[in-house]
């Protein structure tokens, strides 16, 4: 108990570090609902809009369109139009977007260990 109190006392004495600007920017973009899932699907290959929507259960057409626009504006996704017929639109990751593969892979590995299917950390890791 004395060790825990000592850690708590130290925590209150030292100022908390301010969050890094880079981390803030990452989560402002990728922390939005659906965005990470869209990137994860596009890591596999370029995908047409309808196929992308089917790959992400629960996302509306409007939300998918909005998130793709945000990703394109950020320079992570490119919209490619095939004049057809029929007209088809595909989306692919840019070099910058594809560079997220390693980071998302690390998050996938972390989730496999530290997040149960119910979204909670198993008891043995709650120390």
GROMACS .gro file of C-alpha atoms in nm:
model
  127
    1UNK     CA    1   0.000   0.000   0.000
    2UNK     CA    2   0.288   0.236   0.078
    3UNK     CA    3   0.428   0.186  -0.272
    4UNK     CA    4   0.093   0.273  -0.429
    5UNK     CA    5   0.062   0.584  -0.214
    6UNK     CA    6   0.415   0.686  -0.312
    7UNK     CA    7   0.327   0.657  -0.682
    8UNK     CA    8   0.008   0.856  -0.626
    9UNK     CA    9   0.201   1.129  -0.442
   10UNK     CA   10   0.457   1.147  -0.723
   11UNK     CA   11   0.181   1.169  -0.983
   12UNK     CA   12   0.032   1.470  -0.805
   13UNK     CA   13   0.368   1.644  -0.770
   14UNK     CA   14   0.472   1.621  -1.136
   15UNK     CA   15   0.284   1.819  -1.398
   16UNK     CA   16   0.111   1.612  -1.661
   17UNK     CA   17   0.278   1.637  -2.003
   18UNK     CA   18   0.078   1.812  -2.270
   19UNK     CA   19  -0.040   1.586  -2.550
   20UNK     CA   20   0.183   1.589  -2.857
   21UNK     CA   21   0.063   1.799  -3.153
   22UNK     CA   22   0.120   1.511  -3.396
   23UNK     CA   23  -0.095   1.275  -3.190
   24UNK     CA   24  -0.363   1.543  -3.172
   25UNK     CA   25  -0.368   1.577  -3.552
   26UNK     CA   26  -0.379   1.199  -3.601
   27UNK     CA   27  -0.677   1.155  -3.372
   28UNK     CA   28  -0.858   1.458  -3.512
   29UNK     CA   29  -0.861   1.279  -3.847
   30UNK     CA   30  -0.846   0.906  -3.775
   31UNK     CA   31  -1.031   0.921  -3.445
   32UNK     CA   32  -1.359   1.003  -3.614
   33UNK     CA   33  -1.608   0.720  -3.630
   34UNK     CA   34  -1.567   0.501  -3.942
   35UNK     CA   35  -1.246   0.667  -4.067
   36UNK     CA   36  -1.007   0.399  -3.943
   37UNK     CA   37  -1.231   0.126  -4.082
   38UNK     CA   38  -1.237   0.291  -4.424
   39UNK     CA   39  -0.857   0.312  -4.428
   40UNK     CA   40  -0.830  -0.052  -4.315
   41UNK     CA   41  -1.049  -0.170  -4.606
   42UNK     CA   42  -0.859   0.044  -4.856
   43UNK     CA   43  -0.526  -0.098  -4.737
   44UNK     CA   44  -0.619  -0.421  -4.916
   45UNK     CA   45  -0.679  -0.263  -5.259
   46UNK     CA   46  -0.871   0.013  -5.439
   47UNK     CA   47  -1.246  -0.030  -5.385
   48UNK     CA   48  -1.563   0.102  -5.548
   49UNK     CA   49  -1.802   0.304  -5.332
   50UNK     CA   50  -2.075   0.037  -5.309
   51UNK     CA   51  -1.823  -0.233  -5.227
   52UNK     CA   52  -1.669  -0.015  -4.959
   53UNK     CA   53  -2.010   0.045  -4.805
   54UNK     CA   54  -2.082  -0.330  -4.796
   55UNK     CA   55  -1.745  -0.393  -4.631
   56UNK     CA   56  -1.832  -0.165  -4.337
   57UNK     CA   57  -2.163  -0.274  -4.181
   58UNK     CA   58  -2.370   0.010  -4.039
   59UNK     CA   59  -2.216   0.302  -4.227
   60UNK     CA   60  -2.460   0.516  -4.424
   61UNK     CA   61  -2.391   0.636  -4.777
   62UNK     CA   62  -2.383   0.994  -4.653
   63UNK     CA   63  -2.133   0.920  -4.375
   64UNK     CA   64  -1.913   0.716  -4.609
   65UNK     CA   65  -1.915   0.999  -4.861
   66UNK     CA   66  -1.831   1.255  -4.592
   67UNK     CA   67  -1.544   1.049  -4.451
   68UNK     CA   68  -1.402   0.978  -4.798
   69UNK     CA   69  -1.412   1.351  -4.874
   70UNK     CA   70  -1.226   1.426  -4.549
   71UNK     CA   71  -0.964   1.161  -4.626
   72UNK     CA   72  -0.923   1.297  -4.980
   73UNK     CA   73  -0.888   1.653  -4.851
   74UNK     CA   74  -0.623   1.532  -4.607
   75UNK     CA   75  -0.436   1.368  -4.895
   76UNK     CA   76  -0.479   1.008  -4.778
   77UNK     CA   77  -0.731   0.892  -5.040
   78UNK     CA   78  -0.770   0.949  -5.412
   79UNK     CA   79  -1.104   0.930  -5.593
   80UNK     CA   80  -1.073   0.772  -5.938
   81UNK     CA   81  -1.358   0.791  -6.190
   82UNK     CA   82  -1.401   0.525  -6.460
   83UNK     CA   83  -1.624   0.687  -6.723
   84UNK     CA   84  -1.758   0.345  -6.818
   85UNK     CA   85  -2.020   0.278  -6.921
   86UNK     CA   86  -2.131   0.241  -6.655
   87UNK     CA   87  -1.973   0.525  -6.462
   88UNK     CA   88  -1.790   0.384  -6.159
   89UNK     CA   89  -1.595   0.555  -5.885
   90UNK     CA   90  -1.315   0.381  -5.699
   91UNK     CA   91  -1.111   0.496  -5.404
   92UNK     CA   92  -0.751   0.413  -5.326
   93UNK     CA   93  -0.499   0.517  -5.067
   94UNK     CA   94  -0.221   0.757  -5.157
   95UNK     CA   95   0.136   0.686  -5.052
   96UNK     CA   96   0.065   0.874  -4.728
   97UNK     CA   97  -0.251   0.671  -4.665
   98UNK     CA   98  -0.080   0.340  -4.738
   99UNK     CA   99   0.193   0.436  -4.490
  100UNK     CA  100  -0.065   0.379  -4.213
  101UNK     CA  101  -0.049   0.003  -4.274
  102UNK     CA  102   0.222  -0.063  -4.014
  103UNK     CA  103   0.048   0.148  -3.750
  104UNK     CA  104  -0.290  -0.016  -3.806
  105UNK     CA  105  -0.121  -0.356  -3.798
  106UNK     CA  106   0.026  -0.270  -3.458
  107UNK     CA  107  -0.318  -0.162  -3.334
  108UNK     CA  108  -0.469  -0.488  -3.464
  109UNK     CA  109  -0.203  -0.687  -3.276
  110UNK     CA  110  -0.258  -0.483  -2.960
  111UNK     CA  111  -0.635  -0.538  -2.980
  112UNK     CA  112  -0.583  -0.913  -3.021
  113UNK     CA  113  -0.405  -0.920  -2.686
  114UNK     CA  114  -0.563  -0.641  -2.482
  115UNK     CA  115  -0.922  -0.608  -2.606
  116UNK     CA  116  -1.178  -0.883  -2.568
  117UNK     CA  117  -1.470  -0.908  -2.810
  118UNK     CA  118  -1.683  -0.704  -2.569
  119UNK     CA  119  -1.435  -0.415  -2.605
  120UNK     CA  120  -1.295  -0.455  -2.254
  121UNK     CA  121  -0.944  -0.529  -2.140
  122UNK     CA  122  -0.915  -0.878  -1.984
  123UNK     CA  123  -0.879  -0.878  -1.604
  124UNK     CA  124  -0.522  -1.011  -1.609
  125UNK     CA  125  -0.403  -0.690  -1.778
  126UNK     CA  126  -0.583  -0.448  -1.546
  127UNK     CA  127  -0.295  -0.391  -1.307
   0.00000   0.00000   0.00000
